[in-house]
PDB file of C-alpha atoms in Angstrom:
ATOM      1  CA  MET A 178      -0.099  -0.169  -0.135  1.00 40.00           C
ATOM      2  CA  LYS A 179       2.997   2.221   0.892  1.00 36.00           C
ATOM      3  CA  LYS A 180       4.656   1.568  -2.319  1.00 37.00           C
ATOM      4  CA  LEU A 181       1.175   2.706  -4.276  1.00 35.00           C
ATOM      5  CA  ALA A 182       0.643   5.507  -2.454  1.00 38.00           C
ATOM      6  CA  ILE A 183       4.393   6.754  -3.260  1.00 34.00           C
ATOM      7  CA  THR A 184       3.744   5.718  -7.109  1.00 36.00           C
ATOM      8  CA  ILE A 185       0.208   7.793  -6.985  1.00 36.00           C
ATOM      9  CA  CYS A 186       2.069  10.902  -5.270  1.00 39.00           C
ATOM     10  CA  ALA A 187       4.685  10.637  -8.135  1.00 37.00           C
ATOM     11  CA  VAL A 188       2.183  10.706 -11.174  1.00 35.00           C
ATOM     12  CA  LEU A 189       0.357  13.327  -9.444  1.00 38.00           C
ATOM     13  CA  ALA A 190       3.206  15.559  -9.104  1.00 37.00           C
ATOM     14  CA  LEU A 191       4.358  14.901 -12.717  1.00 34.00           C
ATOM     15  CA  ALA A 192       0.708  15.722 -13.882  1.00 37.00           C
ATOM     16  CA  CYS A 193       1.135  19.058 -11.624  1.00 38.00           C
ATOM     17  CA  SER A 194       4.441  20.039 -12.426  1.00 34.00           C
ATOM     18  CA  PRO A 195       5.162  22.630 -15.638  1.00 34.00           C
ATOM     19  CA  THR A 196       6.086  20.133 -18.437  1.00 34.00           C
ATOM     20  CA  VAL A 197       5.046  22.058 -21.032  1.00 39.00           C
ATOM     21  CA  GLU A 198       7.911  24.186 -20.535  1.00 52.00           C
ATOM     22  CA  LYS A 199      10.147  21.044 -22.184  1.00 59.00           C
ATOM     23  CA  ASN A 200       8.655  21.646 -25.422  1.00 90.00           C
ATOM     24  CA  TRP A 201       9.293  24.858 -25.940  1.00 96.00           C
ATOM     25  CA  VAL A 202      12.158  25.527 -28.504  1.00 98.00           C
ATOM     26  CA  LYS A 203      14.779  28.024 -26.842  1.00 98.00           C
ATOM     27  CA  VAL A 204      18.268  29.437 -27.146  1.00 98.00           C
ATOM     28  CA  GLU A 205      21.221  28.238 -26.178  1.00 98.00           C
ATOM     29  CA  GLY A 206      24.835  29.614 -27.479  1.00 97.00           C
ATOM     30  CA  ASN A 207      24.284  30.286 -30.927  1.00 98.00           C
ATOM     31  CA  LYS A 208      21.973  27.779 -31.523  1.00 98.00           C
ATOM     32  CA  PHE A 209      18.136  26.986 -31.152  1.00 98.00           C
ATOM     33  CA  VAL A 210      17.090  23.614 -29.303  1.00 98.00           C
ATOM     34  CA  ASP A 211      14.258  21.817 -29.116  1.00 96.00           C
ATOM     35  CA  GLY A 212      12.647  20.313 -25.576  1.00 92.00           C
ATOM     36  CA  GLU A 213      14.884  17.607 -26.054  1.00 92.00           C
ATOM     37  CA  GLY A 214      17.814  19.284 -26.576  1.00 94.00           C
ATOM     38  CA  ASN A 215      18.516  18.656 -30.327  1.00 95.00           C
ATOM     39  CA  GLU A 216      19.369  21.729 -32.445  1.00 97.00           C
ATOM     40  CA  VAL A 217      16.578  23.097 -34.565  1.00 97.00           C
ATOM     41  CA  VAL A 218      17.304  24.934 -38.013  1.00 98.00           C
ATOM     42  CA  PHE A 219      14.040  26.655 -39.305  1.00 98.00           C
ATOM     43  CA  ARG A 220      13.591  26.260 -42.866  1.00 98.00           C
ATOM     44  CA  GLY A 221      10.318  27.526 -44.203  1.00 98.00           C
ATOM     45  CA  LEU A 222       7.929  29.968 -45.460  1.00 98.00           C
ATOM     46  CA  CYS A 223       6.393  33.433 -45.130  1.00 98.00           C
ATOM     47  CA  PHE A 224       2.623  33.671 -45.424  1.00 98.00           C
ATOM     48  CA  SER A 225       1.304  36.807 -47.022  1.00 97.00           C
ATOM     49  CA  ASP A 226      -1.106  37.642 -44.209  1.00 98.00           C
ATOM     50  CA  PRO A 227      -3.816  35.824 -42.476  1.00 98.00           C
ATOM     51  CA  VAL A 228      -6.563  38.601 -43.050  1.00 98.00           C
ATOM     52  CA  LYS A 229      -5.320  38.466 -46.818  1.00 98.00           C
ATOM     53  CA  LEU A 230      -5.805  34.706 -47.100  1.00 98.00           C
ATOM     54  CA  VAL A 231      -9.268  34.753 -45.275  1.00 98.00           C
ATOM     55  CA  ARG A 232     -10.538  37.161 -47.349  1.00 98.00           C
ATOM     56  CA  GLU A 233      -9.640  35.351 -50.335  1.00 98.00           C
ATOM     57  CA  GLY A 234     -10.712  31.869 -49.171  1.00 98.00           C
ATOM     58  CA  GLN A 235      -7.318  30.476 -48.855  1.00 98.00           C
ATOM     59  CA  TRP A 236      -6.810  30.546 -44.863  1.00 98.00           C
ATOM     60  CA  ASN A 237      -7.269  26.617 -44.842  1.00 98.00           C
ATOM     61  CA  GLU A 238      -5.823  23.400 -44.117  1.00 98.00           C
ATOM     62  CA  ASN A 239      -4.872  22.689 -48.035  1.00 98.00           C
ATOM     63  CA  TYR A 240      -2.682  26.004 -47.763  1.00 98.00           C
ATOM     64  CA  PHE A 241      -0.634  24.551 -44.426  1.00 98.00           C
ATOM     65  CA  ALA A 242      -0.638  21.266 -46.191  1.00 98.00           C
ATOM     66  CA  ASN A 243       1.170  22.389 -49.463  1.00 98.00           C
ATOM     67  CA  ALA A 244       3.341  24.222 -46.954  1.00 98.00           C
ATOM     68  CA  ALA A 245       4.212  21.106 -45.113  1.00 98.00           C
ATOM     69  CA  ASP A 246       4.672  19.577 -48.573  1.00 98.00           C
ATOM     70  CA  TRP A 247       6.987  22.027 -49.815  1.00 98.00           C
ATOM     71  CA  GLY A 248       8.995  20.602 -46.943  1.00 98.00           C
ATOM     72  CA  ALA A 249       8.667  23.721 -44.587  1.00 98.00           C
ATOM     73  CA  ASN A 250       9.422  22.952 -40.662  1.00 98.00           C
ATOM     74  CA  VAL A 251       8.182  26.684 -39.762  1.00 98.00           C
ATOM     75  CA  VAL A 252       5.593  29.246 -41.084  1.00 98.00           C
ATOM     76  CA  ARG A 253       5.484  32.887 -40.509  1.00 98.00           C
ATOM     77  CA  PHE A 254       2.440  35.000 -39.820  1.00 98.00           C
ATOM     78  CA  ALA A 255       2.691  38.513 -41.061  1.00 98.00           C
ATOM     79  CA  VAL A 256       0.172  40.160 -39.226  1.00 98.00           C
ATOM     80  CA  HIS A 257      -0.293  43.883 -40.732  1.00 98.00           C
ATOM     81  CA  PRO A 258      -1.966  46.600 -38.773  1.00 98.00           C
ATOM     82  CA  GLU A 259      -4.216  47.710 -41.377  1.00 98.00           C
ATOM     83  CA  ASN A 260      -5.693  44.331 -41.698  1.00 98.00           C
ATOM     84  CA  ILE A 261      -5.990  43.294 -38.146  1.00 98.00           C
ATOM     85  CA  ASN A 262      -7.915  46.871 -37.332  1.00 98.00           C
ATOM     86  CA  SER A 263      -9.929  46.458 -40.458  1.00 98.00           C
ATOM     87  CA  PHE A 264     -11.253  42.557 -39.984  1.00 98.00           C
ATOM     88  CA  GLY A 265     -11.371  42.767 -36.397  1.00 98.00           C
ATOM     89  CA  TRP A 266      -8.751  41.998 -33.444  1.00 98.00           C
ATOM     90  CA  GLU A 267     -10.866  38.939 -32.334  1.00 98.00           C
ATOM     91  CA  GLU A 268     -11.692  37.630 -35.561  1.00 98.00           C
ATOM     92  CA  THR A 269      -7.676  37.972 -36.882  1.00 98.00           C
ATOM     93  CA  PHE A 270      -6.510  36.104 -33.439  1.00 98.00           C
ATOM     94  CA  ALA A 271      -9.434  33.599 -34.257  1.00 98.00           C
ATOM     95  CA  ALA A 272      -8.385  32.578 -37.655  1.00 98.00           C
ATOM     96  CA  MET A 273      -4.627  32.203 -36.492  1.00 98.00           C
ATOM     97  CA  ASP A 274      -5.708  29.925 -33.654  1.00 98.00           C
ATOM     98  CA  GLU A 275      -6.760  27.749 -36.577  1.00 98.00           C
ATOM     99  CA  GLY A 276      -3.734  28.312 -38.542  1.00 98.00           C
ATOM    100  CA  ILE A 277      -1.568  27.137 -35.837  1.00 98.00           C
ATOM    101  CA  GLU A 278      -3.806  23.958 -35.184  1.00 98.00           C
ATOM    102  CA  PHE A 279      -3.249  23.314 -38.948  1.00 98.00           C
ATOM    103  CA  ALA A 280       0.659  24.033 -38.301  1.00 98.00           C
ATOM    104  CA  LYS A 281       0.972  21.424 -35.445  1.00 97.00           C
ATOM    105  CA  LYS A 282      -0.988  18.759 -37.581  1.00 97.00           C
ATOM    106  CA  TYR A 283       1.539  18.986 -40.076  1.00 97.00           C
ATOM    107  CA  GLY A 284       4.612  19.265 -37.778  1.00 96.00           C
ATOM    108  CA  MET A 285       5.572  23.223 -38.739  1.00 98.00           C
ATOM    109  CA  TYR A 286       6.295  25.843 -36.152  1.00 98.00           C
ATOM    110  CA  VAL A 287       5.029  29.383 -36.309  1.00 98.00           C
ATOM    111  CA  ILE A 288       6.637  32.782 -36.327  1.00 98.00           C
ATOM    112  CA  MET A 289       4.166  35.546 -35.571  1.00 98.00           C
ATOM    113  CA  ASP A 290       5.605  38.644 -37.066  1.00 98.00           C
ATOM    114  CA  TRP A 291       4.328  41.994 -36.195  1.00 98.00           C
ATOM    115  CA  HIS A 292       4.172  43.348 -39.805  1.00 98.00           C
ATOM    116  CA  SER A 293       5.175  47.072 -39.836  1.00 98.00           C
ATOM    117  CA  ILE A 294       7.656  49.006 -41.826  1.00 98.00           C
ATOM    118  CA  GLY A 295       8.817  52.367 -40.755  1.00 98.00           C
ATOM    119  CA  ASN A 296      10.322  54.297 -37.579  1.00 98.00           C
ATOM    120  CA  LEU A 297       7.898  52.844 -34.977  1.00 98.00           C
ATOM    121  CA  LEU A 298       9.361  54.921 -32.048  1.00 97.00           C
ATOM    122  CA  ASP A 299       8.381  58.433 -33.729  1.00 96.00           C
ATOM    123  CA  GLU A 300       5.509  56.605 -35.579  1.00 96.00           C
ATOM    124  CA  LYS A 301       6.482  57.198 -39.079  1.00 97.00           C
ATOM    125  CA  PHE A 302       5.883  54.311 -41.646  1.00 97.00           C
ATOM    126  CA  THR A 303       6.339  53.776 -45.216  1.00 97.00           C
ATOM    127  CA  ASN A 304       2.807  52.981 -46.343  1.00 96.00           C
ATOM    128  CA  ASP A 305      -0.691  53.469 -44.660  1.00 97.00           C
ATOM    129  CA  MET A 306      -1.068  49.848 -44.328  1.00 97.00           C
ATOM    130  CA  TYR A 307       1.819  49.482 -41.809  1.00 98.00           C
ATOM    131  CA  ILE A 308       0.292  52.582 -39.464  1.00 98.00           C
ATOM    132  CA  THR A 309       0.630  51.584 -35.587  1.00 98.00           C
ATOM    133  CA  THR A 310       1.673  53.082 -32.829  1.00 98.00           C
ATOM    134  CA  VAL A 311       3.814  52.211 -30.008  1.00 98.00           C
ATOM    135  CA  GLU A 312       0.674  51.396 -27.609  1.00 98.00           C
ATOM    136  CA  GLU A 313      -1.092  49.253 -30.160  1.00 98.00           C
ATOM    137  CA  THR A 314       2.496  47.162 -30.866  1.00 98.00           C
ATOM    138  CA  TYR A 315       2.384  46.635 -27.066  1.00 98.00           C
ATOM    139  CA  LYS A 316      -1.481  45.547 -27.196  1.00 98.00           C
ATOM    140  CA  PHE A 317      -0.422  43.054 -29.997  1.00 98.00           C
ATOM    141  CA  TRP A 318       2.334  41.353 -28.259  1.00 98.00           C
ATOM    142  CA  ARG A 319       0.319  41.336 -24.976  1.00 98.00           C
ATOM    143  CA  THR A 320      -2.213  39.694 -26.924  1.00 98.00           C
ATOM    144  CA  VAL A 321      -0.129  37.175 -28.621  1.00 98.00           C
ATOM    145  CA  ALA A 322       1.826  36.256 -24.723  1.00 98.00           C
ATOM    146  CA  GLU A 323      -1.568  35.798 -23.248  1.00 98.00           C
ATOM    147  CA  ARG A 324      -3.139  33.533 -25.838  1.00 98.00           C
ATOM    148  CA  TYR A 325      -0.209  31.310 -27.024  1.00 98.00           C
ATOM    149  CA  LYS A 326       1.648  31.260 -23.400  1.00 97.00           C
ATOM    150  CA  ASP A 327       0.901  27.652 -23.093  1.00 97.00           C
ATOM    151  CA  GLU A 328       1.438  26.781 -26.916  1.00 97.00           C
ATOM    152  CA  PRO A 329       5.110  25.662 -27.961  1.00 97.00           C
ATOM    153  CA  GLN A 330       4.385  25.690 -31.433  1.00 97.00           C
ATOM    154  CA  VAL A 331       4.362  29.402 -31.510  1.00 98.00           C
ATOM    155  CA  ALA A 332       7.731  29.409 -31.494  1.00 97.00           C
ATOM    156  CA  ILE A 333       9.057  32.639 -32.096  1.00 98.00           C
ATOM    157  CA  TYR A 334       7.922  36.185 -31.593  1.00 98.00           C
ATOM    158  CA  GLU A 335       9.157  38.969 -34.680  1.00 98.00           C
ATOM    159  CA  LEU A 336       8.886  42.153 -32.282  1.00 98.00           C
ATOM    160  CA  PHE A 337       8.528  44.281 -35.358  1.00 98.00           C
ATOM    161  CA  ASN A 338       9.137  43.377 -39.292  1.00 98.00           C
ATOM    162  CA  GLU A 339      11.094  46.190 -40.567  1.00 98.00           C
ATOM    163  CA  PRO A 340      12.477  48.828 -38.747  1.00 98.00           C
ATOM    164  CA  THR A 341      14.106  51.765 -40.878  1.00 96.00           C
ATOM    165  CA  VAL A 342      15.149  55.440 -39.890  1.00 94.00           C
ATOM    166  CA  SER A 343      16.130  56.450 -43.143  1.00 90.00           C
ATOM    167  CA  GLY A 344      14.559  59.045 -45.443  1.00 88.00           C
ATOM    168  CA  GLU A 345      10.938  59.778 -44.460  1.00 89.00           C
ATOM    169  CA  CYS A 346      11.334  57.704 -41.110  1.00 91.00           C
ATOM    170  CA  GLU A 347      14.460  58.969 -40.097  1.00 92.00           C
ATOM    171  CA  GLY A 348      15.025  60.014 -36.369  1.00 92.00           C
ATOM    172  CA  THR A 349      15.585  57.032 -33.972  1.00 94.00           C
ATOM    173  CA  THR A 350      18.871  56.082 -32.799  1.00 96.00           C
ATOM    174  CA  TRP A 351      20.244  52.510 -32.751  1.00 97.00           C
ATOM    175  CA  THR A 352      20.642  52.703 -28.559  1.00 97.00           C
ATOM    176  CA  GLU A 353      16.778  53.992 -28.410  1.00 97.00           C
ATOM    177  CA  TRP A 354      15.600  51.138 -30.789  1.00 98.00           C
ATOM    178  CA  LYS A 355      17.547  48.476 -28.692  1.00 98.00           C
ATOM    179  CA  GLU A 356      16.401  49.991 -25.308  1.00 98.00           C
ATOM    180  CA  PHE A 357      12.815  49.850 -26.800  1.00 98.00           C
ATOM    181  CA  GLN A 358      13.180  46.118 -27.638  1.00 98.00           C
ATOM    182  CA  GLU A 359      14.213  45.088 -24.322  1.00 98.00           C
ATOM    183  CA  GLY A 360      11.515  46.900 -22.721  1.00 98.00           C
ATOM    184  CA  LEU A 361       8.983  45.295 -25.179  1.00 98.00           C
ATOM    185  CA  ILE A 362      10.685  41.832 -24.576  1.00 98.00           C
ATOM    186  CA  ASP A 363      10.041  42.383 -20.866  1.00 98.00           C
ATOM    187  CA  ILE A 364       6.338  42.977 -21.265  1.00 98.00           C
ATOM    188  CA  ILE A 365       5.916  39.808 -23.087  1.00 98.00           C
ATOM    189  CA  ARG A 366       8.241  37.703 -20.441  1.00 98.00           C
ATOM    190  CA  GLU A 367       5.862  39.080 -17.826  1.00 98.00           C
ATOM    191  CA  ILE A 368       3.220  36.901 -19.542  1.00 98.00           C
ATOM    192  CA  ASN A 369       5.302  34.197 -21.364  1.00 98.00           C
ATOM    193  CA  PRO A 370       8.763  33.657 -20.052  1.00 97.00           C
ATOM    194  CA  ASN A 371       9.397  31.015 -22.610  1.00 97.00           C
ATOM    195  CA  ALA A 372       8.861  33.254 -25.571  1.00 97.00           C
ATOM    196  CA  VAL A 373      11.871  33.498 -27.694  1.00 98.00           C
ATOM    197  CA  CYS A 374      11.999  37.147 -29.040  1.00 98.00           C
ATOM    198  CA  ILE A 375      13.814  38.267 -32.193  1.00 98.00           C
ATOM    199  CA  CYS A 376      15.328  41.528 -32.967  1.00 98.00           C
ATOM    200  CA  ALA A 377      15.691  43.392 -36.495  1.00 98.00           C
ATOM    201  CA  GLY A 378      18.416  45.770 -37.255  1.00 95.00           C
ATOM    202  CA  PHE A 379      17.811  48.850 -39.300  1.00 97.00           C
ATOM    203  CA  ASN A 380      17.842  49.423 -43.128  1.00 97.00           C
ATOM    204  CA  TRP A 381      14.707  47.649 -43.600  1.00 97.00           C
ATOM    205  CA  ALA A 382      15.953  44.611 -41.098  1.00 98.00           C
ATOM    206  CA  TYR A 383      18.887  44.120 -43.121  1.00 98.00           C
ATOM    207  CA  ASP A 384      21.615  45.660 -41.044  1.00 98.00           C
ATOM    208  CA  LEU A 385      23.050  43.960 -38.006  1.00 98.00           C
ATOM    209  CA  THR A 386      26.338  46.044 -37.514  1.00 98.00           C
ATOM    210  CA  GLN A 387      25.277  47.490 -34.451  1.00 97.00           C
ATOM    211  CA  ILE A 388      25.182  44.244 -32.448  1.00 97.00           C
ATOM    212  CA  ALA A 389      28.952  43.942 -32.143  1.00 97.00           C
ATOM    213  CA  GLU A 390      28.995  47.008 -29.633  1.00 97.00           C
ATOM    214  CA  GLU A 391      25.543  47.265 -28.762  1.00 97.00           C
ATOM    215  CA  PRO A 392      23.680  44.215 -28.725  1.00 98.00           C
ATOM    216  CA  VAL A 393      20.027  43.451 -27.183  1.00 98.00           C
ATOM    217  CA  ARG A 394      20.764  42.351 -23.233  1.00 98.00           C
ATOM    218  CA  ARG A 395      18.246  40.147 -23.050  1.00 98.00           C
ATOM    219  CA  ASP A 396      18.350  36.297 -22.905  1.00 97.00           C
ATOM    220  CA  ASN A 397      16.718  33.908 -25.320  1.00 97.00           C
ATOM    221  CA  ILE A 398      16.703  36.084 -27.991  1.00 98.00           C
ATOM    222  CA  ALA A 399      17.845  36.036 -31.791  1.00 98.00           C
ATOM    223  CA  TYR A 400      18.403  38.637 -34.753  1.00 98.00           C
ATOM    224  CA  VAL A 401      16.562  38.797 -37.870  1.00 98.00           C
ATOM    225  CA  CYS A 402      18.209  39.784 -41.031  1.00 98.00           C
ATOM    226  CA  HIS A 403      16.300  40.219 -44.540  1.00 98.00           C
ATOM    227  CA  PRO A 404      19.004  39.723 -46.793  1.00 98.00           C
ATOM    228  CA  TYR A 405      17.570  40.394 -50.284  1.00 98.00           C
ATOM    229  CA  PRO A 406      19.893  40.268 -53.138  1.00 98.00           C
ATOM    230  CA  MET A 407      19.882  43.761 -54.040  1.00 98.00           C
ATOM    231  CA  LYS A 408      20.842  44.960 -50.902  1.00 98.00           C
ATOM    232  CA  ARG A 409      24.470  44.376 -51.826  1.00 97.00           C
ATOM    233  CA  ASP A 410      26.386  44.222 -55.065  1.00 95.00           C
ATOM    234  CA  GLN A 411      27.995  41.213 -56.020  1.00 94.00           C
ATOM    235  CA  PRO A 412      30.173  39.450 -54.584  1.00 94.00           C
ATOM    236  CA  TRP A 413      27.782  39.107 -51.980  1.00 97.00           C
ATOM    237  CA  GLU A 414      29.207  36.393 -49.379  1.00 98.00           C
ATOM    238  CA  GLU A 415      31.911  38.804 -47.793  1.00 97.00           C
ATOM    239  CA  GLN A 416      29.567  41.900 -47.423  1.00 98.00           C
ATOM    240  CA  TRP A 417      26.966  39.552 -45.761  1.00 98.00           C
ATOM    241  CA  GLU A 418      29.655  38.220 -43.337  1.00 98.00           C
ATOM    242  CA  GLN A 419      30.272  41.993 -42.325  1.00 98.00           C
ATOM    243  CA  ASP A 420      26.553  43.062 -42.348  1.00 98.00           C
ATOM    244  CA  PHE A 421      24.904  39.949 -40.508  1.00 98.00           C
ATOM    245  CA  GLY A 422      26.402  36.711 -40.969  1.00 98.00           C
ATOM    246  CA  TYR A 423      28.840  37.259 -38.137  1.00 98.00           C
ATOM    247  CA  VAL A 424      26.313  37.452 -35.593  1.00 98.00           C
ATOM    248  CA  ALA A 425      25.606  33.895 -36.263  1.00 98.00           C
ATOM    249  CA  ALA A 426      28.827  32.907 -34.501  1.00 98.00           C
ATOM    250  CA  THR A 427      27.609  34.252 -31.209  1.00 98.00           C
ATOM    251  CA  TYR A 428      23.839  34.444 -31.574  1.00 98.00           C
ATOM    252  CA  PRO A 429      20.994  32.431 -33.605  1.00 98.00           C
ATOM    253  CA  VAL A 430      20.068  34.606 -36.901  1.00 98.00           C
ATOM    254  CA  VAL A 431      16.867  34.144 -38.732  1.00 98.00           C
ATOM    255  CA  CYS A 432      16.487  35.544 -42.220  1.00 98.00           C
ATOM    256  CA  THR A 433      12.580  35.752 -42.121  1.00 98.00           C
ATOM    257  CA  GLU A 434      12.702  37.180 -45.271  1.00 98.00           C
ATOM    258  CA  ILE A 435      14.507  36.351 -48.080  1.00 98.00           C
ATOM    259  CA  GLY A 436      13.591  35.660 -52.241  1.00 98.00           C
ATOM    260  CA  PHE A 437      14.352  36.811 -55.930  1.00 98.00           C
ATOM    261  CA  CYS A 438      12.133  37.121 -59.104  1.00 98.00           C
ATOM    262  CA  LEU A 439      13.686  37.615 -62.305  1.00 98.00           C
ATOM    263  CA  GLU A 440      13.529  41.046 -63.718  1.00 97.00           C
ATOM    264  CA  ASP A 441      10.766  40.110 -66.331  1.00 97.00           C
ATOM    265  CA  GLU A 442       8.439  38.436 -63.785  1.00 97.00           C
ATOM    266  CA  PRO A 443       5.524  40.116 -61.885  1.00 96.00           C
ATOM    267  CA  GLY A 444       5.892  42.076 -59.110  1.00 96.00           C
ATOM    268  CA  ALA A 445      10.196  42.623 -59.901  1.00 97.00           C
ATOM    269  CA  HIS A 446      10.982  45.598 -57.990  1.00 97.00           C
ATOM    270  CA  ILE A 447      14.001  46.587 -55.753  1.00 97.00           C
ATOM    271  CA  PRO A 448      15.502  44.872 -53.910  1.00 98.00           C
ATOM    272  CA  VAL A 449      14.207  41.479 -55.129  1.00 98.00           C
ATOM    273  CA  MET A 450      15.431  41.139 -58.391  1.00 98.00           C
ATOM    274  CA  SER A 451      17.961  38.429 -59.156  1.00 98.00           C
ATOM    275  CA  THR A 452      18.278  35.205 -60.655  1.00 98.00           C
ATOM    276  CA  PRO A 453      18.597  31.406 -58.889  1.00 98.00           C
ATOM    277  CA  GLU A 454      22.122  31.939 -58.362  1.00 98.00           C
ATOM    278  CA  TYR A 455      21.127  34.219 -55.526  1.00 98.00           C
ATOM    279  CA  GLY A 456      19.104  31.257 -53.826  1.00 98.00           C
ATOM    280  CA  GLU A 457      22.072  28.944 -54.408  1.00 98.00           C
ATOM    281  CA  ARG A 458      24.525  31.107 -52.616  1.00 98.00           C
ATOM    282  CA  ILE A 459      22.244  32.324 -50.020  1.00 98.00           C
ATOM    283  CA  THR A 460      21.522  28.916 -49.179  1.00 98.00           C
ATOM    284  CA  LYS A 461      24.672  27.935 -48.767  1.00 98.00           C
ATOM    285  CA  PHE A 462      25.925  30.897 -46.985  1.00 98.00           C
ATOM    286  CA  PHE A 463      22.756  29.798 -44.523  1.00 98.00           C
ATOM    287  CA  GLU A 464      24.130  26.378 -44.113  1.00 98.00           C
ATOM    288  CA  GLU A 465      27.712  27.050 -43.271  1.00 98.00           C
ATOM    289  CA  ARG A 466      26.552  29.308 -40.500  1.00 98.00           C
ATOM    290  CA  GLY A 467      23.582  27.208 -39.104  1.00 98.00           C
ATOM    291  CA  ILE A 468      20.991  30.246 -40.330  1.00 98.00           C
ATOM    292  CA  SER A 469      17.496  29.587 -40.274  1.00 98.00           C
ATOM    293  CA  PHE A 470      15.348  31.594 -42.578  1.00 98.00           C
ATOM    294  CA  THR A 471      11.570  31.553 -44.096  1.00 98.00           C
ATOM    295  CA  VAL A 472      10.945  32.666 -48.049  1.00 98.00           C
ATOM    296  CA  TRP A 473       8.755  35.271 -49.143  1.00 98.00           C
ATOM    297  CA  CYS A 474       6.278  34.962 -50.093  1.00 98.00           C
ATOM    298  CA  PHE A 475       3.822  31.894 -50.144  1.00 98.00           C
ATOM    299  CA  ASP A 476       1.497  33.669 -52.292  1.00 98.00           C
ATOM    300  CA  THR A 477       0.062  34.513 -55.585  1.00 98.00           C
ATOM    301  CA  SER A 478       0.218  38.300 -55.444  1.00 97.00           C
ATOM    302  CA  TRP A 479       2.753  39.609 -52.858  1.00 98.00           C
ATOM    303  CA  ALA A 480       6.267  39.829 -54.881  1.00 98.00           C
ATOM    304  CA  PRO A 481       8.493  38.111 -54.927  1.00 98.00           C
ATOM    305  CA  MET A 482       6.057  35.148 -54.968  1.00 98.00           C
ATOM    306  CA  LEU A 483       6.612  31.306 -54.526  1.00 98.00           C
ATOM    307  CA  ILE A 484       3.495  30.578 -56.273  1.00 98.00           C
ATOM    308  CA  SER A 485       1.581  31.387 -59.338  1.00 98.00           C
ATOM    309  CA  ASP A 486      -1.677  30.004 -58.843  1.00 98.00           C
ATOM    310  CA  TRP A 487      -3.810  28.380 -55.962  1.00 98.00           C
ATOM    311  CA  ASP A 488      -2.577  25.077 -57.508  1.00 98.00           C
ATOM    312  CA  PHE A 489       0.548  25.939 -55.815  1.00 98.00           C
ATOM    313  CA  THR A 490       2.376  25.896 -59.266  1.00 98.00           C
ATOM    314  CA  PRO A 491       6.167  27.334 -58.287  1.00 98.00           C
ATOM    315  CA  THR A 492       7.441  30.357 -59.578  1.00 98.00           C
ATOM    316  CA  THR A 493      11.225  30.542 -60.738  1.00 98.00           C
ATOM    317  CA  GLN A 494      12.056  31.092 -56.889  1.00 98.00           C
ATOM    318  CA  GLY A 495       9.098  28.814 -56.006  1.00 98.00           C
ATOM    319  CA  THR A 496      10.759  26.547 -58.256  1.00 98.00           C
ATOM    320  CA  PHE A 497      14.047  26.511 -56.495  1.00 98.00           C
ATOM    321  CA  PHE A 498      13.216  26.720 -52.858  1.00 98.00           C
ATOM    322  CA  LYS A 499      10.726  23.939 -53.180  1.00 98.00           C
ATOM    323  CA  ALA A 500      13.592  21.655 -54.348  1.00 98.00           C
ATOM    324  CA  TYR A 501      15.860  23.282 -51.940  1.00 98.00           C
ATOM    325  CA  LEU A 502      13.369  22.518 -48.986  1.00 98.00           C
ATOM    326  CA  GLN A 503      12.485  18.929 -49.884  1.00 96.00           C
ATOM    327  CA  GLN A 504      16.219  17.729 -49.148  1.00 94.00           C
ATOM    328  CA  PHE A 505      15.335  18.407 -45.265  1.00 93.00           C
ATOM    329  CA  LYS A 506      11.511  17.082 -45.410  1.00 87.00           C
ATOM    330  CA  LYS A 507      11.303  14.234 -43.166  1.00 78.00           C
TER     331      LYS A 507
END
């Protein structure tokens, strides 16, 4: 009887312990690891926007099943301020709840992305669809942290898509932006201490040179880069190393937007025009450094597109990246 009582107590203790924490991806040194301590390299796809896809009738299991079929182990939800406000916050989060369940079913992690472009602290933005405020940004991340604090599948919180302080958006220093990100991380961690937060530098999330002297002073974080092909002239590799690659020796790096299209393809624009050579060289650069990535964009109209129709026919870059991701498909 005594042995049975001890067994029952052990089972109850296990049931009441916070075992969910063991499932969370976390940062160890310059790597992501899963709950069993295995290294995780994220290789996946950027979704255009949950609300856009709902409105077009494409936010469904088939969409997620095709992402998994391409070989993605992670998908990125690009949540635009204009869309969440016009569609409704609860409606948007309800759609994302459904999407997270689909991602779980197909074994894919989720990156939650507050998708704005500009100077958040001075509230200057490059387009009306990105207009937000500091307070609304706090609201978004409090909502994410509370809603998904027990959901390890939502593995990464991308605090702000593309900070820029040049041209019409100039005004904020790196020190000010770094300190803002630190404060935002603190707000998130009060609700979800397991959240991995990823932080972007300036120049539309390309430039991480500031990290050498002024890194973000929080644990369990990583850095974001968007190294589109025209951000630098060729040869690329030495410049990539100086601008962001060096960071991967110390911290995890997630290139949450990469991609290209040919000059004569629909949607061609600066800084994305290139050829499959870019795909070959950027992925080789990532693999040599353990850098994670998601490719923009798993959509038929937001360039550079990975698909040309809703039968998921690959574009030029889609053909390259689908074949590349298939190598890692389990």
